Amino acid sequence: MADFINTIKKLKVESEIKCCVVNIKIDDAAFILKEFNCTNRILYKSLEDQYANEFLRGKWELNGEPLIFGEDNNGKVYLLSGQHRLHALIRATIAYRCDKNAKTKYPNAKLELETVIIYGVDYRVADSTDRGKARSHSDV
């Protein structure tokens, strides 16, 4: 692994794009969606439901898939990728809080999103994000 990391470090270039790992809770998710989710694609409730179920079952893991934030020339920030995960976190947290049997129904619930944040991306590249093929049931 050390050889791999050293190889990657040699490939590093200077960029305005930065990253970090954060824990996002319901209030953080709501703030991000309110303030920065102004130009995203439509919300697919079926995907939000699927992700919320993953949070409730405790199956959501830090996997390197980032929330991506872009910025325009005036410094305005836009959420480019991650709205479904944020909406799902909110939905899962509300469902958990409203269910008096949640602790027994969802003993492994994860009500925080530990995730990579990528920021400093040019907001105009939004159409090039999330273009990969989704994993099918048989792929998983």
Coordinates of C-alpha atoms in Angstrom, one line a residue:
M1 CA 0.0 0.0 0.0
A2 CA 2.8 2.4 0.8
D3 CA 4.1 2.0 -2.8
F4 CA 0.7 2.8 -4.1
I5 CA 0.4 6.0 -2.0
N6 CA 3.9 7.1 -3.0
T7 CA 3.0 6.6 -6.7
I8 CA -0.2 8.7 -6.2
K9 CA 1.7 11.5 -4.5
K10 CA 4.0 11.7 -7.4
L11 CA 1.0 12.2 -9.7
K12 CA -0.4 15.1 -7.6
V13 CA -0.9 18.4 -9.3
E14 CA -1.8 21.8 -7.8
S15 CA -5.5 22.6 -8.1
E16 CA -8.2 24.8 -6.6
I17 CA -10.2 21.6 -5.9
K18 CA -9.9 20.5 -2.3
C19 CA -11.4 17.7 -0.2
C20 CA -12.1 16.7 3.4
V21 CA -14.1 14.1 5.3
V22 CA -17.0 15.3 7.5
N23 CA -20.0 14.0 9.5
I24 CA -23.3 15.5 8.4
K25 CA -26.3 15.4 10.6
I26 CA -29.9 16.4 9.8
D27 CA -29.5 20.1 10.5
D28 CA -26.4 20.2 8.3
A29 CA -28.1 18.4 5.5
A30 CA -31.1 20.8 5.6
F31 CA -28.8 23.8 5.6
I32 CA -26.8 22.5 2.6
L33 CA -30.0 21.7 0.6
K34 CA -31.6 25.1 1.4
E35 CA -28.5 27.2 0.7
F36 CA -26.6 25.3 -2.1
N37 CA -29.1 23.0 -3.9
C38 CA -30.4 25.6 -6.3
T39 CA -29.5 24.1 -9.7
N40 CA -29.5 20.4 -9.2
R41 CA -31.5 17.8 -11.2
I42 CA -34.9 16.7 -10.1
L43 CA -35.2 14.6 -6.9
Y44 CA -36.1 11.0 -7.5
K45 CA -38.2 9.8 -4.5
S46 CA -37.4 6.2 -5.2
L47 CA -33.7 6.8 -4.9
E48 CA -34.3 8.9 -1.8
D49 CA -36.4 6.1 -0.3
Q50 CA -33.7 3.5 -1.1
Y51 CA -31.0 5.6 0.5
A52 CA -33.1 6.4 3.6
N53 CA -33.7 2.7 4.0
E54 CA -29.9 2.1 3.9
F55 CA -29.4 4.7 6.7
L56 CA -32.1 3.1 8.8
R57 CA -30.7 -0.4 8.4
G58 CA -27.2 0.9 9.2
K59 CA -25.8 0.0 5.8
W60 CA -24.6 3.4 4.8
E61 CA -20.7 3.5 4.8
L62 CA -18.0 5.9 4.1
N63 CA -17.0 4.7 0.6
G64 CA -15.2 7.7 -0.9
E65 CA -18.2 8.8 -2.9
P66 CA -18.2 12.6 -2.3
L67 CA -20.6 15.4 -2.0
I68 CA -19.4 17.8 -4.7
F69 CA -19.7 21.6 -4.4
G70 CA -19.0 23.9 -7.3
E71 CA -18.4 27.6 -7.2
D72 CA -19.1 30.3 -9.8
N73 CA -16.9 33.4 -10.6
N74 CA -18.8 35.4 -8.0
G75 CA -18.1 33.0 -5.2
K76 CA -21.6 31.5 -5.1
V77 CA -21.5 27.8 -4.1
Y78 CA -23.7 25.1 -5.6
L79 CA -24.3 21.5 -4.6
L80 CA -23.4 19.5 -7.7
S81 CA -23.7 16.0 -6.4
G82 CA -25.3 14.5 -3.2
Q83 CA -28.8 15.9 -3.0
H84 CA -30.4 12.4 -2.8
R85 CA -28.1 11.3 0.0
L86 CA -28.9 14.5 2.0
H87 CA -32.6 14.2 1.5
A88 CA -32.4 10.5 2.5
L89 CA -30.5 11.4 5.7
I90 CA -33.3 13.9 6.6
R91 CA -36.0 11.4 5.8
A92 CA -34.4 8.6 7.7
T93 CA -33.7 10.8 10.8
I94 CA -37.3 12.0 10.8
A95 CA -38.7 8.5 10.4
Y96 CA -36.5 7.3 13.2
R97 CA -37.5 10.1 15.6
C98 CA -41.2 9.7 14.8
D99 CA -41.2 5.9 15.4
K100 CA -41.6 5.0 19.1
N101 CA -40.2 1.5 18.3
A102 CA -37.3 2.8 16.2
K103 CA -34.6 1.5 18.6
T104 CA -35.8 -2.0 18.2
K105 CA -36.8 -1.8 14.5
Y106 CA -33.6 -0.1 13.5
P107 CA -30.9 -1.0 16.1
N108 CA -28.1 -0.2 13.7
A109 CA -29.5 3.0 12.2
K110 CA -26.9 5.6 11.1
L111 CA -28.3 9.1 11.3
E112 CA -25.1 10.8 10.3
L113 CA -23.6 10.8 6.8
E114 CA -19.8 10.4 7.1
T115 CA -18.7 11.5 3.7
V116 CA -16.0 13.0 1.6
I117 CA -16.6 16.7 0.5
I118 CA -15.1 17.9 -2.7
Y119 CA -15.1 21.7 -3.1
G120 CA -13.6 24.3 -5.3
V121 CA -15.0 22.7 -8.5
D122 CA -16.1 24.9 -11.4
Y123 CA -19.9 24.9 -11.1
R124 CA -20.2 24.6 -14.9
V125 CA -19.1 21.0 -14.8
A126 CA -22.3 19.9 -13.0
D127 CA -23.6 18.0 -16.1
S128 CA -20.5 15.8 -16.1
T129 CA -21.1 14.5 -12.6
D130 CA -22.9 11.3 -11.7
R131 CA -22.6 10.0 -15.2
G132 CA -21.5 6.5 -14.4
K133 CA -23.7 3.4 -14.8
A134 CA -25.6 2.6 -11.6
R135 CA -24.9 -0.8 -10.1
S136 CA -27.6 -3.3 -10.9
H137 CA -28.9 -5.8 -8.3
S138 CA -26.8 -8.5 -9.9
D139 CA -23.7 -6.3 -9.8
V140 CA -24.1 -6.0 -6.0

